[in-house]
Coordinates of C-alpha atoms (C1' of nucleotides) in Angstrom, one line a residue:
Chain A
X25 CA 66.3 92.1 87.6
X26 CA 65.6 89.2 89.0
X27 CA 63.4 89.6 92.0
X28 CA 65.3 86.9 94.2
X29 CA 68.6 89.1 93.1
X30 CA 67.1 92.2 95.5
X31 CA 67.8 90.4 98.5
X32 CA 71.4 89.4 97.7
X33 CA 72.2 93.7 97.2
X34 CA 70.3 94.6 99.4
X35 CA 72.5 92.5 102.5
X36 CA 76.0 93.5 101.0
X37 CA 77.8 96.3 103.1
X38 CA 77.2 99.1 100.7
X39 CA 73.4 98.9 100.8
X40 CA 72.7 97.2 103.7
X41 CA 72.1 100.4 106.0
X42 CA 70.4 102.6 103.7
X43 CA 66.6 103.8 103.6
X44 CA 64.1 101.4 101.9
X45 CA 63.0 104.5 99.4
X46 CA 66.8 104.8 98.6
X47 CA 67.7 101.5 97.7
X48 CA 64.6 101.3 95.2
X49 CA 64.8 103.6 93.7
X50 CA 68.4 102.5 93.0
X51 CA 67.6 99.2 92.1
X52 CA 64.7 100.7 89.6
X53 CA 67.3 101.8 87.5
X54 CA 69.7 99.1 87.7
X55 CA 70.6 96.0 84.8
X56 CA 71.2 92.5 85.4
X57 CA 73.6 90.5 83.3
X58 CA 74.4 87.3 82.5
X59 CA 78.1 87.6 80.4
X60 CA 79.4 85.2 79.0
X61 CA 83.2 84.2 80.0
X62 CA 86.3 86.0 78.7
X63 CA 83.8 88.9 77.6
X64 CA 85.1 92.7 78.5
X65 CA 82.6 94.4 80.0
X66 CA 84.2 97.8 80.5
X67 CA 87.5 99.6 78.8
X68 CA 90.3 101.4 80.7
X69 CA 89.5 105.0 79.6
X70 CA 85.8 105.0 78.1
X71 CA 83.3 107.1 80.6
X72 CA 82.1 105.7 84.1
X73 CA 77.8 105.0 83.2
X74 CA 77.1 102.6 86.1
X75 CA 78.2 101.2 89.3
X76 CA 78.9 97.4 88.6
X77 CA 78.4 94.5 91.4
X78 CA 79.5 91.0 90.4
X79 CA 76.7 88.9 91.6
X80 CA 77.8 85.8 90.5
X81 CA 80.7 84.6 88.8
X82 CA 84.1 86.7 88.9
X83 CA 85.6 89.9 86.9
X84 CA 89.5 90.8 86.3
X85 CA 90.7 94.1 86.7
X86 CA 92.8 94.7 84.6
X87 CA 95.3 97.5 82.5
X88 CA 97.5 98.1 80.3
X89 CA 100.0 100.2 78.7
X90 CA 102.3 100.6 75.2
X91 CA 101.2 96.8 74.6
X92 CA 101.5 95.2 78.2
X93 CA 99.2 94.0 80.3
X94 CA 98.8 93.3 84.0
X95 CA 96.1 92.2 86.1
X96 CA 95.4 94.0 89.1
X97 CA 93.1 92.3 91.1
X98 CA 89.6 89.5 90.5
X99 CA 86.6 90.1 92.0
X100 CA 84.3 87.7 93.1
X101 CA 80.6 87.5 94.3
X102 CA 79.5 90.9 96.4
X103 CA 82.2 92.9 95.1
X104 CA 81.0 96.7 93.8
X105 CA 83.8 98.0 91.3
X106 CA 84.3 101.0 89.8
X107 CA 83.2 102.8 92.7
X108 CA 85.5 105.6 92.9
X109 CA 85.1 106.0 89.1
X110 CA 81.4 105.9 89.0
X111 CA 81.5 109.3 92.0
X112 CA 83.7 111.1 90.5
X113 CA 82.2 111.1 87.0
X114 CA 85.2 110.3 85.9
X115 CA 87.1 107.4 82.8
X116 CA 87.5 104.3 84.3
X117 CA 91.4 103.9 85.0
X118 CA 91.2 99.5 84.7
X119 CA 89.3 97.9 82.4
X120 CA 87.7 94.9 83.5
X121 CA 86.7 91.1 81.6
X122 CA 84.6 88.5 83.3
X123 CA 86.8 85.2 83.5
X124 CA 83.6 83.0 83.9
X125 CA 80.0 82.9 83.1
X126 CA 79.2 85.8 85.6
X127 CA 76.2 87.8 86.6
X128 CA 76.4 91.5 87.4
X129 CA 74.6 94.2 87.7
X130 CA 75.1 97.6 87.0
X131 CA 73.7 100.3 88.2
X132 CA 73.6 104.1 86.0
X133 CA 76.8 106.1 88.0
X134 CA 74.3 108.8 87.4
X135 CA 71.8 107.1 90.4
X136 CA 74.8 106.5 92.7
X137 CA 75.5 109.8 93.0
X138 CA 71.9 111.2 93.6
X139 CA 71.3 108.9 96.1
X140 CA 74.5 109.6 98.0
X141 CA 73.6 113.4 98.1
X142 CA 69.8 112.3 99.5
X143 CA 70.9 109.1 101.4
X144 CA 72.9 109.4 104.3
X145 CA 72.8 106.2 105.0
X146 CA 74.3 105.5 101.5
X147 CA 76.7 107.9 101.5
X148 CA 78.2 106.2 104.8
X149 CA 79.0 103.0 103.4
X150 CA 80.3 104.9 100.0
X151 CA 83.2 106.1 102.3
X152 CA 83.0 102.8 104.5
X153 CA 84.0 100.9 100.9
X154 CA 85.7 103.6 99.3
X155 CA 88.6 103.3 102.2
X156 CA 88.9 99.7 102.3
X157 CA 89.9 99.9 98.7
X158 CA 92.4 102.6 99.4
X159 CA 93.7 100.7 101.9
X160 CA 93.8 97.1 100.2
X161 CA 95.4 99.2 97.4
X162 CA 97.8 100.8 99.8
X163 CA 98.6 97.3 101.4
X164 CA 98.9 96.0 97.4
X165 CA 102.1 98.5 96.6
X166 CA 103.5 98.0 100.3
X167 CA 103.8 94.0 99.0
X168 CA 105.2 95.4 95.6
X169 CA 107.9 97.7 96.5
X170 CA 108.8 95.7 99.9
X171 CA 108.9 92.3 98.8
X172 CA 110.2 89.7 97.0
X173 CA 108.3 87.9 94.7
X174 CA 108.8 84.5 96.4
X175 CA 107.5 86.6 99.6
X176 CA 104.7 87.6 97.5
X177 CA 103.8 84.3 96.7
X178 CA 104.9 82.7 100.4
X179 CA 102.1 85.8 101.5
X180 CA 99.4 84.9 99.1
X181 CA 99.1 81.6 99.7
X182 CA 99.2 81.9 103.7
X183 CA 96.3 84.3 102.7
X184 CA 94.6 82.1 100.9
X185 CA 94.1 79.6 103.8
X186 CA 93.1 81.7 106.3
X187 CA 90.4 82.4 103.3
X188 CA 89.9 78.9 102.4
X189 CA 89.0 78.0 106.2
X190 CA 93.0 77.1 107.4
X191 CA 92.7 73.5 106.6
X192 CA 96.7 72.3 105.7
X193 CA 94.8 71.8 102.2
X194 CA 93.5 74.1 100.2
X195 CA 92.3 74.9 96.3
X196 CA 93.7 78.0 94.2
X197 CA 90.7 79.5 92.6
X198 CA 93.0 82.0 90.0
X199 CA 94.3 80.2 87.2
X200 CA 98.1 80.8 87.2
X201 CA 99.1 83.2 84.7
X202 CA 96.5 85.4 86.6
X203 CA 98.4 84.7 89.5
X204 CA 101.3 86.0 88.5
X205 CA 100.6 88.5 86.8
X206 CA 98.3 89.8 90.1
X207 CA 101.6 89.4 91.7
X208 CA 103.3 90.9 89.4
X209 CA 105.7 88.2 88.2
X210 CA 105.7 86.4 84.5
X211 CA 103.7 82.8 84.1
X212 CA 107.4 81.5 84.2
X213 CA 109.0 82.4 87.1
X214 CA 106.1 82.2 89.0
X215 CA 106.5 78.2 88.3
X216 CA 109.9 78.6 89.4
X217 CA 108.8 80.6 93.0
X218 CA 106.6 77.5 93.6
X219 CA 109.5 74.9 93.5
X220 CA 111.5 77.4 95.3
X221 CA 108.7 77.3 98.0
X222 CA 108.9 72.7 97.7
X223 CA 111.8 73.6 101.6
X224 CA 109.4 74.6 102.6
X225 CA 106.9 72.3 102.9
X226 CA 104.7 74.0 100.3
X227 CA 103.3 71.5 97.9
X228 CA 101.1 72.3 95.1
X229 CA 99.9 70.2 91.7
X230 CA 97.4 71.5 89.4
X231 CA 95.6 73.8 91.4
X232 CA 95.5 71.9 95.3
X233 CA 98.2 73.7 97.5
X234 CA 99.2 72.1 100.3
X235 CA 101.1 73.9 103.3
X236 CA 103.1 71.0 105.1
X237 CA 105.3 73.1 107.5
X238 CA 103.1 75.9 108.6
X239 CA 106.0 77.5 110.2
X240 CA 108.6 77.0 108.0
X241 CA 107.2 79.5 105.3
X242 CA 105.9 81.6 108.0
X243 CA 109.5 82.2 108.9
X244 CA 110.3 83.5 105.0
X245 CA 107.0 85.5 104.4
X246 CA 106.9 87.3 107.7
X247 CA 102.8 88.2 107.2
X248 CA 101.7 91.1 109.0
X249 CA 98.3 93.1 109.3
X250 CA 99.5 95.7 107.8
X251 CA 99.7 94.7 104.4
X252 CA 98.5 91.1 104.7
X253 CA 94.9 91.0 106.6
X254 CA 92.0 92.2 104.2
X255 CA 90.0 93.3 107.2
X256 CA 91.1 96.4 108.8
Chain B
X30 CA 95.8 127.3 116.0
X31 CA 96.7 130.6 114.8
X32 CA 93.4 132.6 113.3
X33 CA 95.6 133.0 110.2
X34 CA 95.4 129.7 109.4
X35 CA 91.9 128.6 109.1
X36 CA 91.3 130.7 106.3
X37 CA 93.6 129.0 104.6
X38 CA 92.3 125.5 105.9
X39 CA 88.8 126.8 104.9
X40 CA 89.6 127.1 101.2
X41 CA 90.5 123.4 101.2
X42 CA 89.0 120.9 98.7
X43 CA 88.1 118.8 102.0
X44 CA 86.5 122.0 103.7
X45 CA 85.0 124.6 101.6
X46 CA 81.8 123.7 100.4
X47 CA 80.8 122.7 104.7
X48 CA 78.1 124.1 107.0
X49 CA 80.6 127.0 109.1
X50 CA 79.2 125.5 112.3
X51 CA 81.0 121.6 111.1
X52 CA 84.0 123.5 110.2
X53 CA 84.1 125.5 113.6
X54 CA 83.7 122.5 115.5
X55 CA 86.5 120.7 113.2
X56 CA 88.7 123.8 114.1
X57 CA 88.1 123.5 117.9
X58 CA 89.0 120.0 118.4
X59 CA 92.3 120.7 116.3
X60 CA 96.1 121.4 117.2
X61 CA 98.5 122.8 115.2
X62 CA 102.1 121.9 115.3
X63 CA 105.4 122.8 113.5
X64 CA 107.5 120.1 113.7
X65 CA 111.8 120.0 112.8
X66 CA 112.7 117.9 110.2
X67 CA 113.1 114.0 110.4
X68 CA 110.3 113.9 112.6
X69 CA 108.4 111.3 113.1
X70 CA 104.7 112.2 113.0
X71 CA 103.0 109.0 112.6
X72 CA 104.3 105.4 113.1
X73 CA 102.3 102.5 110.9
X74 CA 100.6 100.2 112.8
X75 CA 99.7 102.6 115.1
X76 CA 96.1 103.8 115.8
X77 CA 94.4 106.9 114.0
X78 CA 94.1 109.4 116.7
X79 CA 94.5 112.3 113.9
X80 CA 93.5 113.8 111.1
X81 CA 96.7 115.3 109.3
X82 CA 96.4 118.6 107.3
X83 CA 100.3 120.0 106.3
X84 CA 100.2 123.5 106.4
X85 CA 103.4 124.3 105.4
X86 CA 106.2 122.3 104.6
X87 CA 106.9 118.8 103.0
X88 CA 105.4 115.2 105.1
X89 CA 107.0 112.0 103.8
X90 CA 104.5 108.7 103.6
X91 CA 106.5 105.6 104.1
X92 CA 105.8 101.6 104.7
X93 CA 108.4 99.1 106.2
X94 CA 108.3 95.9 105.9
X95 CA 111.3 93.3 107.3
X96 CA 114.0 96.2 107.8
X97 CA 113.1 97.5 104.3
X98 CA 111.5 101.2 103.7
X99 CA 109.9 102.3 100.9
X100 CA 108.9 106.0 100.3
X101 CA 104.3 106.0 98.9
X102 CA 104.4 109.7 98.1
X103 CA 105.0 113.2 99.5
X104 CA 103.1 115.4 100.3
X105 CA 102.8 119.8 100.2
X106 CA 100.6 122.7 102.0
X107 CA 97.4 121.7 101.6
X108 CA 97.8 118.0 101.7
X109 CA 95.6 115.9 104.3
X110 CA 97.2 113.0 105.3
X111 CA 95.6 109.3 106.6
X112 CA 91.7 109.9 105.8
X113 CA 91.0 106.4 105.4
X114 CA 92.4 105.2 108.5
X115 CA 90.5 108.1 110.5
X116 CA 86.9 107.4 108.8
X117 CA 87.5 104.0 109.6
X118 CA 89.1 104.3 112.6
X119 CA 91.8 101.6 111.8
X120 CA 95.6 101.3 112.4
X121 CA 97.7 103.4 110.1
X122 CA 99.1 101.9 107.0
X123 CA 101.7 104.0 106.4
X124 CA 104.3 106.7 109.0
X125 CA 104.8 109.9 108.3
X126 CA 108.1 112.5 108.8
X127 CA 108.7 115.4 107.7
X128 CA 111.3 116.6 105.4
X129 CA 111.8 119.4 106.5
X130 CA 110.3 122.2 109.5
X131 CA 107.0 121.7 108.8
X132 CA 103.5 123.2 110.1
X133 CA 100.6 120.3 111.2
X134 CA 97.3 120.3 111.5
X135 CA 95.5 117.7 113.5
X136 CA 92.2 117.0 114.1
X137 CA 90.4 114.3 115.9
X138 CA 89.2 112.0 114.3
X139 CA 86.5 111.5 116.6
X140 CA 85.6 114.7 115.0
X141 CA 86.1 114.1 111.9
X142 CA 83.5 110.8 111.9
X143 CA 81.1 112.8 114.0
X144 CA 81.2 115.8 112.0
X145 CA 81.1 113.1 109.0
X146 CA 77.5 112.1 110.3
X147 CA 76.1 115.4 110.8
X148 CA 77.0 117.1 107.9
X149 CA 76.5 116.1 104.6
X150 CA 78.7 118.3 102.3
X151 CA 81.9 117.3 104.5
X152 CA 80.7 113.2 104.2
X153 CA 80.6 114.8 100.4
X154 CA 83.8 116.4 100.3
X155 CA 85.6 113.3 102.3
X156 CA 84.1 111.0 99.6
X157 CA 86.0 113.0 96.6
X158 CA 89.5 112.9 99.0
X159 CA 89.2 109.9 99.1
X160 CA 88.0 108.5 95.4
X161 CA 90.9 110.9 94.6
X162 CA 93.6 109.1 96.5
X163 CA 92.0 105.9 95.4
X164 CA 93.1 106.5 92.2
X165 CA 95.9 108.3 92.7
X166 CA 97.0 105.0 93.8
X167 CA 95.8 103.1 91.1
X168 CA 97.7 104.7 88.7
X169 CA 100.9 104.5 91.0
X170 CA 100.3 100.6 90.9
X171 CA 99.8 100.7 87.1
X172 CA 102.6 102.4 86.6
X173 CA 105.4 101.0 88.8
X174 CA 103.5 96.8 87.1
X175 CA 103.7 98.5 83.3
X176 CA 107.0 100.5 83.0
X177 CA 110.6 99.9 83.4
X178 CA 112.2 102.3 86.2
X179 CA 113.3 104.5 83.4
X180 CA 109.8 105.2 81.7
X181 CA 108.5 105.7 85.1
X182 CA 111.6 108.6 85.6
X183 CA 110.7 109.6 82.1
X184 CA 107.2 110.1 83.2
X185 CA 108.0 111.6 86.3
X186 CA 109.9 114.4 85.0
X187 CA 107.6 115.3 82.1
X188 CA 105.0 115.6 85.1
X189 CA 106.6 117.8 87.4
X190 CA 107.6 119.7 84.2
X191 CA 103.6 120.4 83.6
X192 CA 103.7 120.5 87.3
X193 CA 106.6 124.0 87.4
X194 CA 104.5 125.4 84.6
X195 CA 105.6 124.1 81.4
X196 CA 109.1 125.6 81.3
X197 CA 112.3 123.6 79.3
X198 CA 114.5 124.2 82.4
X199 CA 113.3 123.2 85.8
X200 CA 113.9 122.4 89.9
X201 CA 113.4 119.3 91.2
X202 CA 112.1 119.8 94.2
X203 CA 112.8 116.2 96.4
X204 CA 116.7 114.7 97.3
X205 CA 117.6 112.0 94.3
X206 CA 117.2 109.5 97.4
X207 CA 113.6 110.2 97.9
X208 CA 113.0 110.0 94.2
X209 CA 114.1 106.2 93.4
X210 CA 112.2 105.0 96.5
X211 CA 109.1 106.7 95.3
X212 CA 109.9 105.4 91.5
X213 CA 110.1 101.7 93.4
X214 CA 114.5 102.3 92.4
X215 CA 117.8 102.5 94.3
X216 CA 119.4 105.7 94.2
X217 CA 122.8 103.9 92.3
X218 CA 119.7 103.0 90.2
X219 CA 117.8 106.4 89.2
X220 CA 121.5 108.5 88.7
X221 CA 122.1 105.2 86.2
X222 CA 118.2 106.0 84.8
X223 CA 119.5 109.8 85.2
X224 CA 122.1 109.2 82.8
X225 CA 120.2 106.8 80.2
X226 CA 118.0 109.7 79.4
X227 CA 120.6 112.1 78.1
X228 CA 120.0 111.2 74.9
X229 CA 116.6 111.7 74.9
X230 CA 117.6 115.1 76.1
X231 CA 117.6 115.2 79.5
X232 CA 120.0 117.2 81.9
X233 CA 120.2 117.2 85.0
X234 CA 122.5 118.4 87.3
X235 CA 122.1 119.2 90.7
X236 CA 117.9 119.4 91.6
X237 CA 118.4 121.5 88.2
X238 CA 116.3 119.7 85.4
X239 CA 116.0 121.1 81.7
X240 CA 114.0 119.0 78.8
X241 CA 116.0 119.9 75.4
X242 CA 113.6 117.5 73.6
X243 CA 110.4 117.8 74.3
X244 CA 109.3 115.1 71.4
X245 CA 112.0 112.5 71.9
X246 CA 111.5 112.0 75.5
X247 CA 108.0 111.8 74.8
X248 CA 108.0 108.7 72.8
X249 CA 110.2 107.2 75.2
X250 CA 107.4 108.5 77.8
X251 CA 104.8 107.5 76.5
X252 CA 102.4 109.6 79.4
X253 CA 98.8 109.0 78.9
X254 CA 96.1 110.5 81.2
X255 CA 95.0 106.6 82.7
X256 CA 98.7 106.7 84.7
X257 CA 99.8 110.0 84.6
X258 CA 97.2 112.7 85.0
X259 CA 96.9 114.3 88.3
X260 CA 93.7 115.1 87.8
X261 CA 90.6 113.3 86.9
Chain C
dC23 C1' 91.7 61.7 68.9
dG24 C1' 93.2 66.2 67.7
dT25 C1' 93.0 71.1 68.8
dT26 C1' 94.3 74.6 72.0
dC27 C1' 95.8 77.0 75.7
dA28 C1' 98.3 76.6 79.9
dA29 C1' 102.4 75.1 83.1
dT30 C1' 106.5 73.8 83.3
dT31 C1' 111.5 73.2 82.3
dG32 C1' 116.0 75.1 80.2
dA33 C1' 119.2 78.7 78.6
dT34 C1' 120.1 82.6 78.2
dC35 C1' 120.0 87.9 78.8
dA36 C1' 118.6 92.3 81.0
dG37 C1' 117.5 95.4 84.7
dC38 C1' 118.2 96.4 88.8
dG39 C1' 120.4 95.8 93.7
dT40 C1' 124.0 95.2 96.4
dC41 C1' 128.7 96.4 97.7
dA42 C1' 133.1 99.2 97.8
dA43 C1' 135.1 103.4 96.8
dA44 C1' 135.5 108.0 94.9
dC45 C1' 133.6 112.6 94.8
dT46 C1' 130.9 116.3 95.8
dA47 C1' 128.4 120.2 98.7
dG48 C1' 126.5 122.3 102.6
dG49 C1' 127.2 123.4 107.4
dT50 C1' 130.5 123.9 110.8
dG51 C1' 134.4 124.8 114.1
dG52 C1' 138.7 126.7 114.5
Chain D
dC22 C1' 138.1 132.5 105.7
dC23 C1' 139.6 128.3 104.9
dA24 C1' 139.5 122.9 106.6
dC25 C1' 137.1 119.7 107.5
dC26 C1' 133.1 117.1 108.8
dT27 C1' 129.0 114.5 107.2
dA28 C1' 125.8 112.9 104.1
dG29 C1' 124.2 112.3 99.5
dT30 C1' 125.5 111.3 94.4
dT31 C1' 127.9 109.4 91.5
dT32 C1' 130.8 105.6 89.4
dG33 C1' 132.3 100.8 89.1
dA34 C1' 132.7 96.0 89.2
dC35 C1' 129.9 92.0 90.3
dG36 C1' 125.7 89.5 91.1
dC37 C1' 120.5 87.8 91.7
dT38 C1' 116.2 88.9 90.6
dG39 C1' 113.5 88.0 87.0
dA40 C1' 112.0 88.4 82.2
dT41 C1' 112.5 86.6 77.4
dC42 C1' 112.3 83.0 74.0
dA43 C1' 112.0 78.3 73.1
dA44 C1' 110.8 73.8 73.4
dT45 C1' 108.1 70.8 75.8
dT46 C1' 104.3 68.5 78.7
dG47 C1' 100.2 68.4 81.0
dA48 C1' 95.4 69.2 80.6
dA49 C1' 90.7 70.3 78.9
dC50 C1' 87.4 70.4 75.8
dG51 C1' 85.2 69.4 71.5

DNA sequence: CGTTCAATTGATCAGCGTCAAACTAGGTGG
DNA sequence: CCACCTAGTTTGACGCTGATCAATTGAACG
């Protein structure tokens, strides 16, 4: 582990309230690794040995069943993953693989559980993080069950625009095939959904998106904080 | 609150490890209410004032968007709900309504957060519960995205059979219209899915289910602990 | 400059939703 | 006790959404 990584980790919500001593204990046992793109970090079903933190790059969480595969989400720097499995000492429900060259910190799950027992501030942070993730997944289910694929796409774009600062033009940070899978559709269908949004002033060329008529697409998307607000 | 309710609550995983003192504090501020069927307990978007616990009866968690509605899950005695919102002091993401006459305990969210700060055993239980719920929802998403509606139904039936003790014949405890919504389909479609399972030895009459050829339906359902095991 | 993989497009099809009607079953009141 | 009402369930017909398959275009990289 590089010393230069430490402040970045310490500043994450999960770690920034805990006692220095506990933090040191966690860091002591931690590994840092640089992974090449498309590397499988975790295979679904494996026991959960480490809590992972993305320091740099991006990691895909995905799931398989019966030769089918779906992308659950994509994580970027600062995100932690498989916290729930680490805490419960249960098998991982999702696989993880890098999308690009990525730097990942791995803290032995056992250490996480041990520090969790000792440090109340950390326990508090774990609960907040878990509750946050839980609510995120609930929002995802609501989107899947209540919206058509075009509506999901429209809302995804509005959300991304906001995240990117709100300007008319911004860029997709995810491959379209993966975006399709996240949104619960096929790549072919995503292509068509994109065309279907053209009358609403949405233009997508490569990974450049521009939203010409924000009012129009909002009428279609009908975003609500109860599904689309990543905070709260 | 009836005294007779207390032992039942105390024995729930969420409360059975905590200090007597903390438990008393929680119980002191708690209300118990008997609700008639089809009563709205919580409306999605409202601030979360109480942690709820189902003592008796059953409660539906559901979500709305754009005049559409979907059932997220159904809770029975012993289940707690909106724990995540209570902990984060955030608006409820789901509505809740009783299905039958139900008895529900309501603990002020503020008390929950206060005791959470003081009692480490309780904090631990909250984390376990949240991690458990999180994993439950993840399994749900995997089912929705990776399986067809018939496959979801088949797995639901196998899961229910196990829960009911494993005998060939058992009974549906949920109205079909709600089951359909839980599984992400329409009631009409559920009817057809049921018929489609007949060649696999599944017979459903009213709410009586019998699985004549367990091997056959298992071949179709391909259950896996990573989606269908409610434990872990 | 060719290889490779993603993205697009078109044609076709299956799954599932919608709508309407018929058929239950459980509960109510005469 | 029976007729009737209501609400859930089932069935059929139909159409839309989105998946599949196949072929083409496009873009990145060695």
